[in-house]
GROMACS .gro file of C-alpha atoms in nm:
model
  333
    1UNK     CA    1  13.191  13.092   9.934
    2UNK     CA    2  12.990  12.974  10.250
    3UNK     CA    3  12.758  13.160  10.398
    4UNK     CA    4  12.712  13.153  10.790
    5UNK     CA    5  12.398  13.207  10.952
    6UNK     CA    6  12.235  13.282  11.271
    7UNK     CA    7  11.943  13.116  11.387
    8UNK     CA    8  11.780  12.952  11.668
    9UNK     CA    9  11.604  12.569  11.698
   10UNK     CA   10  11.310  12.843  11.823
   11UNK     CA   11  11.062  12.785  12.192
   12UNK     CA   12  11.186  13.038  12.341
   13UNK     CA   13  11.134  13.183  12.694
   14UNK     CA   14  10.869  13.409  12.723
   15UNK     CA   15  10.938  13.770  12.880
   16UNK     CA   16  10.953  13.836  13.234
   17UNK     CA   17  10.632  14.056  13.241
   18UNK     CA   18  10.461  13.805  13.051
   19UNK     CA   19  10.545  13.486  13.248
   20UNK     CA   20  10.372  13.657  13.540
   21UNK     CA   21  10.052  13.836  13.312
   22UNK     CA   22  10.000  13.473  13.216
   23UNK     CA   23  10.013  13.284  13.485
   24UNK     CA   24   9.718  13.512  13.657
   25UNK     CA   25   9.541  13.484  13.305
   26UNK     CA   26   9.556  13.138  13.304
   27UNK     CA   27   9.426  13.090  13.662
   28UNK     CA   28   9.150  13.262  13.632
   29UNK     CA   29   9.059  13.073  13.238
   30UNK     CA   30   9.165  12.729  13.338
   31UNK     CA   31   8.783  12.613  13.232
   32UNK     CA   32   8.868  12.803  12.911
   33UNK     CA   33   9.143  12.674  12.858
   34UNK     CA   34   9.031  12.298  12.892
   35UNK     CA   35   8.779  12.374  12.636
   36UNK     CA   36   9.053  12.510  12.375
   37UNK     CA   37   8.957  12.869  12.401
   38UNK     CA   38   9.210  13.064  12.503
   39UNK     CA   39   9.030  13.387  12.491
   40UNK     CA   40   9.098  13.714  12.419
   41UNK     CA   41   9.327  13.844  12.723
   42UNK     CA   42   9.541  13.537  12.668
   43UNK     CA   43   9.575  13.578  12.259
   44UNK     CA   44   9.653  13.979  12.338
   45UNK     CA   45   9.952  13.858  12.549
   46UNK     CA   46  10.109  13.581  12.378
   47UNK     CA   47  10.051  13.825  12.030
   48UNK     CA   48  10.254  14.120  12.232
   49UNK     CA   49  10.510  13.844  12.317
   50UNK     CA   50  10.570  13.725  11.989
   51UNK     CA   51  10.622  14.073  11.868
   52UNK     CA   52  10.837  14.140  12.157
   53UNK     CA   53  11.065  13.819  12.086
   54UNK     CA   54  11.054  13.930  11.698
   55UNK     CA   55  11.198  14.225  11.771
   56UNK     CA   56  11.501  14.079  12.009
   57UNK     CA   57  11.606  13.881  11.718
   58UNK     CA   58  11.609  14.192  11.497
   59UNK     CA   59  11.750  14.426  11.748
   60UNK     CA   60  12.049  14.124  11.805
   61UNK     CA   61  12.089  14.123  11.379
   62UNK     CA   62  11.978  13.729  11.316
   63UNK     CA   63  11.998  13.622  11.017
   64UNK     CA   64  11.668  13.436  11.088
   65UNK     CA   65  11.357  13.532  11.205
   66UNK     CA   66  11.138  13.254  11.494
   67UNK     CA   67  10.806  13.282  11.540
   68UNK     CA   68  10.901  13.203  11.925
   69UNK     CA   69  10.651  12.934  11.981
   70UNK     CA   70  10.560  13.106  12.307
   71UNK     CA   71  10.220  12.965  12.363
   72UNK     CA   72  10.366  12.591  12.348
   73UNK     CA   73  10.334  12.522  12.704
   74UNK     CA   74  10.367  12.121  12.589
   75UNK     CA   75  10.698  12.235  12.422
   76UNK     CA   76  10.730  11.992  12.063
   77UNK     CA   77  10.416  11.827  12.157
   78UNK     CA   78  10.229  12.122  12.165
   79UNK     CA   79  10.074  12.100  11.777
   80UNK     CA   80   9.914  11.735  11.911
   81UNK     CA   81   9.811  11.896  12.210
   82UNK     CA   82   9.575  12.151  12.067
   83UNK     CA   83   9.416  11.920  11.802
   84UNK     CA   84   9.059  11.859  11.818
   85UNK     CA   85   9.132  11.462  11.813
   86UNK     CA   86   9.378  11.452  12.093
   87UNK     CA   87   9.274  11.415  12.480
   88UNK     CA   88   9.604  11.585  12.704
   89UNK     CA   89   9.601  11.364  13.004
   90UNK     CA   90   9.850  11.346  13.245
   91UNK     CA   91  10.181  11.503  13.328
   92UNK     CA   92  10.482  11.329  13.150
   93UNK     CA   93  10.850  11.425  13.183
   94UNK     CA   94  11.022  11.572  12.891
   95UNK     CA   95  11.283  11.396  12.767
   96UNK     CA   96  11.579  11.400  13.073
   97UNK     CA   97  11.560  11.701  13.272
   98UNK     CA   98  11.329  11.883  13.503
   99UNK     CA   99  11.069  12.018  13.242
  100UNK     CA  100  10.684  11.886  13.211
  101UNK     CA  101  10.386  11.833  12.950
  102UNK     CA  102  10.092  11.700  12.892
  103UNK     CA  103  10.099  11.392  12.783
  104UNK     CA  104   9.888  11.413  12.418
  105UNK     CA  105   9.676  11.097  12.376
  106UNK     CA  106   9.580  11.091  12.019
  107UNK     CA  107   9.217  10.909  11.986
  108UNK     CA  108   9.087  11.035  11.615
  109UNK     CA  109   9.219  11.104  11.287
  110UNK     CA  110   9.470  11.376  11.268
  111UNK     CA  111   9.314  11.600  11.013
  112UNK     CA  112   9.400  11.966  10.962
  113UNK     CA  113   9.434  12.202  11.238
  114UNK     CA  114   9.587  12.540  11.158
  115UNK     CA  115   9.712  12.657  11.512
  116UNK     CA  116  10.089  12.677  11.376
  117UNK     CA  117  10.044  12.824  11.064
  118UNK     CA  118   9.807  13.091  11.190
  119UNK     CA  119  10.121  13.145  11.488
  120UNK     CA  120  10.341  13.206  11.158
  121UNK     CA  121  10.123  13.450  10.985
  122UNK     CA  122  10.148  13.669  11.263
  123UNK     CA  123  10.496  13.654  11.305
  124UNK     CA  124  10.490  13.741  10.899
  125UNK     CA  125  10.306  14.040  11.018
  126UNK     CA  126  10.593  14.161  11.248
  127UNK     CA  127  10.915  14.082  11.023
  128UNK     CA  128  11.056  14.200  10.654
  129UNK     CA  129  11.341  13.960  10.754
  130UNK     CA  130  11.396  13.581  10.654
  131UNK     CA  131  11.138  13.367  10.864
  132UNK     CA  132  11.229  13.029  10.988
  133UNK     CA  133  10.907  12.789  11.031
  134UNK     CA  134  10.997  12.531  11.366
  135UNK     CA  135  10.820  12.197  11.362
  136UNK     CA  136  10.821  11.865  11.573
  137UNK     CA  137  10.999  11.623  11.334
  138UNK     CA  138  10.769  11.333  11.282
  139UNK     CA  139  10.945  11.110  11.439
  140UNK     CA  140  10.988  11.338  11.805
  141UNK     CA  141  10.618  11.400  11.745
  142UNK     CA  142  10.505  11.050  11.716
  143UNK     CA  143  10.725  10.979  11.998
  144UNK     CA  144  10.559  11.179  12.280
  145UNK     CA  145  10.215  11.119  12.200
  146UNK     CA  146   9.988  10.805  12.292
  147UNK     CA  147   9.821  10.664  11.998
  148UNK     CA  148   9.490  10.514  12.101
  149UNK     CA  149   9.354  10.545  11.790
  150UNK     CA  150   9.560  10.392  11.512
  151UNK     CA  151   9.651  10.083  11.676
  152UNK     CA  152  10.046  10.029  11.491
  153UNK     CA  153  10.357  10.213  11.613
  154UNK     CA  154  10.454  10.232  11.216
  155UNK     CA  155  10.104  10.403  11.058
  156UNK     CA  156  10.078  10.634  11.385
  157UNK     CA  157  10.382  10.749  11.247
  158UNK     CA  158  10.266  10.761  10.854
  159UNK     CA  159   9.964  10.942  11.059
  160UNK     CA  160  10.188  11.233  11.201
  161UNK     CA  161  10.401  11.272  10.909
  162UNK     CA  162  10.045  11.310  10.695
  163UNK     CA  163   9.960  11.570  10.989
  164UNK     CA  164  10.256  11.732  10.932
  165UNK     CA  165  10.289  11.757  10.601
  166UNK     CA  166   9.944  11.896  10.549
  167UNK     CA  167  10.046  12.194  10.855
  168UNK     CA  168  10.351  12.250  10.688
  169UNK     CA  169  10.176  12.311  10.296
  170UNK     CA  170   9.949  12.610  10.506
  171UNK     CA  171  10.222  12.804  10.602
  172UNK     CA  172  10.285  13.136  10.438
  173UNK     CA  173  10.645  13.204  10.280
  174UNK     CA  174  10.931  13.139  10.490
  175UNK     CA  175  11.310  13.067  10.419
  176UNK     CA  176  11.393  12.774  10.629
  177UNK     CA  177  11.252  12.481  10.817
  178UNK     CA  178  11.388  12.389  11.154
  179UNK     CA  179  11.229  12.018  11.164
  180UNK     CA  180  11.323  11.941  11.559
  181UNK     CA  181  11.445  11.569  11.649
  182UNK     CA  182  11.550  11.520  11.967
  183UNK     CA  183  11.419  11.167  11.967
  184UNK     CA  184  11.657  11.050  11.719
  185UNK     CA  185  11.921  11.050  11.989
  186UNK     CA  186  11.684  11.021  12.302
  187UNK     CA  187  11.472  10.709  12.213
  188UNK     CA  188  11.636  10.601  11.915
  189UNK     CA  189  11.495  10.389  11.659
  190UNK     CA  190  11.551   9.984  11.637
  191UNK     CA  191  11.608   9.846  11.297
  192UNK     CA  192  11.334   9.895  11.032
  193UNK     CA  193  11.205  10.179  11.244
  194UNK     CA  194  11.487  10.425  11.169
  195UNK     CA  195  11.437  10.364  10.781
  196UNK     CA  196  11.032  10.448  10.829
  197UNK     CA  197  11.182  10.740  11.092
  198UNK     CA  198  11.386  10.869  10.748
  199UNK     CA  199  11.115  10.858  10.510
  200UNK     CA  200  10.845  11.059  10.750
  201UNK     CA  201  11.097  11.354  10.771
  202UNK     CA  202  11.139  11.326  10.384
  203UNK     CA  203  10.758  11.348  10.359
  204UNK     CA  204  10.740  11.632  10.596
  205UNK     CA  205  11.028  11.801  10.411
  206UNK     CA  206  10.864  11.769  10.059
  207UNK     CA  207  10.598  11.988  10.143
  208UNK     CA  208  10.785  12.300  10.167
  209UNK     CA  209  10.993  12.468   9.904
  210UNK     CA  210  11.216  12.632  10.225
  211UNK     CA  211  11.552  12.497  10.314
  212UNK     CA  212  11.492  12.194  10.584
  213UNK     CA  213  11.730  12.193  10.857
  214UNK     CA  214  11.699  11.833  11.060
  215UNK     CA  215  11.837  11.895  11.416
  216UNK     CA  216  11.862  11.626  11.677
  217UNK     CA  217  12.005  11.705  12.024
  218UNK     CA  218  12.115  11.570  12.332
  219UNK     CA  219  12.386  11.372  12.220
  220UNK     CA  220  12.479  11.180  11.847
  221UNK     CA  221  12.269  10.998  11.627
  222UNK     CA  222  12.368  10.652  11.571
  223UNK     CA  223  12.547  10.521  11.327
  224UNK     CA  224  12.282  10.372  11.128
  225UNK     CA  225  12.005  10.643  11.186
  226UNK     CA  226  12.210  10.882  11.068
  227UNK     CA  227  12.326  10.705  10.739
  228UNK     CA  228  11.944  10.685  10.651
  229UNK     CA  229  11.847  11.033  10.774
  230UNK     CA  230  12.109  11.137  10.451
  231UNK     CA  231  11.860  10.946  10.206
  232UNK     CA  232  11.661  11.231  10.309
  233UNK     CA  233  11.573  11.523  10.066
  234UNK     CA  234  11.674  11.795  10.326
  235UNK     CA  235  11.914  12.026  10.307
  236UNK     CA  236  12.094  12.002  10.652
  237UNK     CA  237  12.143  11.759  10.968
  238UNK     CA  238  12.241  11.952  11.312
  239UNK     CA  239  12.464  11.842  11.532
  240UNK     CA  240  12.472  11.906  11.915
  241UNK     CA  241  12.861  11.980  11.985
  242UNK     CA  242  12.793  12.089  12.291
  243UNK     CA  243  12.684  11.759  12.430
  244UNK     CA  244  12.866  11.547  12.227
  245UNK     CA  245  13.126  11.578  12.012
  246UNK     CA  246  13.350  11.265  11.919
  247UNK     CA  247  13.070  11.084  11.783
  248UNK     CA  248  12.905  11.380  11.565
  249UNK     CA  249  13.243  11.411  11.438
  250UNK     CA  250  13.242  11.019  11.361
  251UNK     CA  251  12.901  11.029  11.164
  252UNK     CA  252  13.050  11.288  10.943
  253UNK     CA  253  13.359  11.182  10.893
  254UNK     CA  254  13.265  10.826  10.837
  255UNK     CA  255  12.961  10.922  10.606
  256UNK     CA  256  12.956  11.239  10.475
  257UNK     CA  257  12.701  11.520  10.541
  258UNK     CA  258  12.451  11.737  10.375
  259UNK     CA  259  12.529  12.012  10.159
  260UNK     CA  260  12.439  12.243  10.426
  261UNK     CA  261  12.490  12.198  10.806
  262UNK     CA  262  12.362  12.328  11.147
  263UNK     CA  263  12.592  12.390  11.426
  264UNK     CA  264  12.462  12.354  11.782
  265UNK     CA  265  12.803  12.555  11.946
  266UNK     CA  266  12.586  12.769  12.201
  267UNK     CA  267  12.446  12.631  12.513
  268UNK     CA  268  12.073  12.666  12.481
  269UNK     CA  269  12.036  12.525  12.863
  270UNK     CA  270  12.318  12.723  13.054
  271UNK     CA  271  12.300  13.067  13.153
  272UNK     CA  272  12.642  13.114  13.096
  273UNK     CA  273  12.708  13.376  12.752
  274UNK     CA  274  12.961  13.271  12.567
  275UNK     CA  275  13.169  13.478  12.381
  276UNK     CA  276  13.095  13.550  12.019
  277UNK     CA  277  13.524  13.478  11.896
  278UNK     CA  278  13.502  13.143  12.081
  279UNK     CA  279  13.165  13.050  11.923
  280UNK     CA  280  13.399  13.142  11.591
  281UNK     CA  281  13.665  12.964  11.726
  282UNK     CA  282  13.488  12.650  11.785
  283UNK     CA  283  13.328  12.674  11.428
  284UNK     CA  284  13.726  12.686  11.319
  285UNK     CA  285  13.758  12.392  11.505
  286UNK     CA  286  13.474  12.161  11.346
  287UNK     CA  287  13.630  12.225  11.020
  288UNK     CA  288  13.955  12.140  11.158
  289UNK     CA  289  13.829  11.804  11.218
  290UNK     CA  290  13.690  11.832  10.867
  291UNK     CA  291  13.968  11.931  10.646
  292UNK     CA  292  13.832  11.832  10.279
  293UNK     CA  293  13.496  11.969  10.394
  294UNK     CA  294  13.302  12.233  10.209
  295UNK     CA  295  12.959  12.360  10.261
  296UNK     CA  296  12.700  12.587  10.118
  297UNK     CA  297  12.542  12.749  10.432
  298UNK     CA  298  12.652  12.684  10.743
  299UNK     CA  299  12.378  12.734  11.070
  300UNK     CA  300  12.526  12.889  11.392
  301UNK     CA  301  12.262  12.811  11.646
  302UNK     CA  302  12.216  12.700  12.035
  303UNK     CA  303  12.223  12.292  12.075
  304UNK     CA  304  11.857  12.294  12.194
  305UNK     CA  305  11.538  12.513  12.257
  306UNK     CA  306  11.596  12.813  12.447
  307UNK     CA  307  11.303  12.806  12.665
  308UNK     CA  308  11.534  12.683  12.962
  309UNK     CA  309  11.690  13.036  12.981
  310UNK     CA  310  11.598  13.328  13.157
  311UNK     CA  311  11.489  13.634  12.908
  312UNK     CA  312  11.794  13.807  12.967
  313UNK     CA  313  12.032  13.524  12.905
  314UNK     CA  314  11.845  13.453  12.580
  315UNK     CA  315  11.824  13.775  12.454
  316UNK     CA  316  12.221  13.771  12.503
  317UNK     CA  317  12.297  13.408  12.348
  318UNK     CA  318  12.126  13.613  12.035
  319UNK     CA  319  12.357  13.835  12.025
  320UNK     CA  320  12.673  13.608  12.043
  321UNK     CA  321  12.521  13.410  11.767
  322UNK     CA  322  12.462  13.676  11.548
  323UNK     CA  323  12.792  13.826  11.602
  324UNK     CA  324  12.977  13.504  11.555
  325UNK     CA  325  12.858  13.508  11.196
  326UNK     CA  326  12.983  13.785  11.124
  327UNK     CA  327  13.250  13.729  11.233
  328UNK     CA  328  13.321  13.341  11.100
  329UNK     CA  329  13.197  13.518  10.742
  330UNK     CA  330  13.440  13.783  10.778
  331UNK     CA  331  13.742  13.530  10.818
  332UNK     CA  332  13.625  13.345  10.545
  333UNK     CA  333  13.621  13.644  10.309
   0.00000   0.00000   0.00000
C-alpha cells in the first residue's frame, strides 16, 4: 500500500517577531557579521526560530520534520556562503523573481565546514519526529557560485559534490534528504554536462543511508536530463505541477519514474491556501494520468521553498499538506 507524506522542500520564512529582532541585530553586527561571527544575540534568535518553526510543523501533524534553514539569508547558496574559502561579493538575482544573494565566489579548496550539520543537531534537539535534512543539489550549488579557484566548469562541480558529500556524512540521523535542484530546469545542462550533473547528485546521495528526494522546480526537466537523473541511486524525483504540468507528465510517462515520488501540488510562492480535498484531488488526478503507476511513498509538498510566504500563510499551507495526506491515505485504504 502507498504511503503519503507531508513534507516541505524546507527555507522557510522566518516569524514576524523575528524578521524585525533581526534586522536591528544585524544592523548593529554588520562588522560581525562580515567577519563570520554571528554572535550571541543573533544565534539566540535564529535558535528560538528554529524551535518556533519546529513546533508549527508538529502542531500542523507533518509527517516530516525541517530544520527551517532560517539563517540562510543567501537561500541554496547559503552553505558556500559561510565557508572559510569563499569571498560573498556582490548582489546577484535569484533565479527569476524579485529575491537577492550574495553572490559566493569560491577562491580555495572546499574542505569541511560544519555550519549545516550543526543547524541539524539542533533541530534533533527540538523533534522525536522524522527529520528531513535540505541540501543544495550539487548541481544548483555549483551553479550560483563563481569558481575562481578551480579553473574547469566540470571539477568545480566534482569540487561541490566532494563538499557535499563530506557535509552530508556529518549529519546526525535523519529520515529523508530533500537534495534541492532548481537549476536543472532554470539553467539546464548542455550535453555531457547533464550526465556529470547525474553522477554529482548520485555522489551526494551515497553518503547518506536516508531516503533522497531530488526536487527541481520552476518548470520540467528536459527530456534528456531527466532520463539520466533516473541512473541515479535516489529514491525520488519531484515534480513542480504547479508550474508545469504537460511536460512532467511527459517525462514520466515516456520514461518511467522512481520508486518513490515527490509532488509539488501546493503553491510555495502564493499566498493563496488551498484547500486540503483539492490538494487530494489533484494527487487523484496525477495518477489519473498515470494509470499502471504504483509507488512506494508518495511526497505531498509545496513546488518550491516557502520563504516567499508570509508566516501566517506558511504556517497554513502546513496544515493543508498535512491534512491532504491523510486524507489521500485514507482513500487509498
Amino acid at each position: 500500500m502507498t504511503e503519503y507524506v507531508s513534507t516541505t522542500p524546507g527555507l522557510f520564512p522566518l516569524p514576524d517577531w523575528a524578521k524585525d529582532d533581526l534586522s536591528d541585530l544585524k544592523g548593529h553586527q554588520k562588522h560581525d557579521l562580515i567577519s563570520g561571527d554571528e554572535g550571541d544575540e543573533i544565534t539566540a534568535a535564529y535558535a528560538e526560530g528554529r524551535e518556533e518553526v519546529i513546533g508549527a510543523q508538529e502542531a500542523a501533524g507533518l509527517d516530516r520534520i525541517s530544520e527551517g534553514q532560517l539563517r540562510w539569508d543567501d537561500m541554496l547558496a547559503h552553505p558556500l556562503a559561510v565557508h572559510d574559502a569563499v569571498d560573498t561579493q556582490g548582489i546577484v538575482r535569484y533565479y527569476d523573481n524579485n529575491n537577492f544573494y550574495r553572490d559566493p565566489v569560491v577562491q580555495g579548496d572546499l574542505d569541511f565546514s560544519g555550519d549545516v550539520a550543526s543547524e541539524l543537531e539542533s533541530a534533533a534537539e527540538l523533534t522525536d519526529g522524522d527529520l528531513q535534512a535540505v541540501l543544495p543539489g550539487p548541481y544548483s550549488l555549483a551553479d550560483l557560485a563563481t569558481d575562481d579557484h578551480y579553473g574547469d566548469d566540470a571539477e568545480f562541480l566534482g569540487a561541490i559534490a566532494d563538499f557535499l558529500e563530506g557535509e552530508l556524512e556529518a549529519f546526525p540521523e535523519h529520515e529523508t534528504l530533500f537534495l534541492l535542484e532548481p537549476s536543472l530546469v532554470e539553467s539546464a545542462p548542455e550535453d555531457g554536462a547533464d550526465e556529470r550533473a547525474s553522477e554529482a547528485i548520485d555522489q551526494v546521495a551515497s553518503a547518506t543511508d536516508a531516503d533522497v528526494v531530488v526536487q527541481p522546480y520552476w518548470g520540467a526537466l528536459e527530456e534528456k536530463m531527466y532520463a539520466h537523473l533516473l541512473d541515479a541511486d535516489i529514491d525520488a524525483v519531484g515534480f513542480d505541477f504547479v508550474e508545469n504540468q504537460d511536460e512532467n507528465l511527459y517525462n514520466i510517462q515516456e520514461y518511467g519514474a522512481t520508486d518513490d515520488i515527490s509532488l509539488g501540488l501546493a503553491d510555495g510562492q502564493s499566498t493563496l491556501v488551498e484547500d486540503a480535498e483539492a490538494i487530494r484531488d489533484r494527487v487523484d488526478w496525477v495518477y489519473d494520468q498515470l494509470p499502471t503507476a504504483e509507488f512506494e511513498t508518495v511526497y505531498l509538498t509545496t513546488n518550491t521553498e516557502t520563504f516567499y510566504l508570509p508566516y501566517n500563510k506558511f504556517k497554513d499551507k502546513l496544515a493543508v499538506l498535512a491534512e491532504a495526506a491523510e486524507l489521500a491515505e485514507v482513500k487509498a485504504a
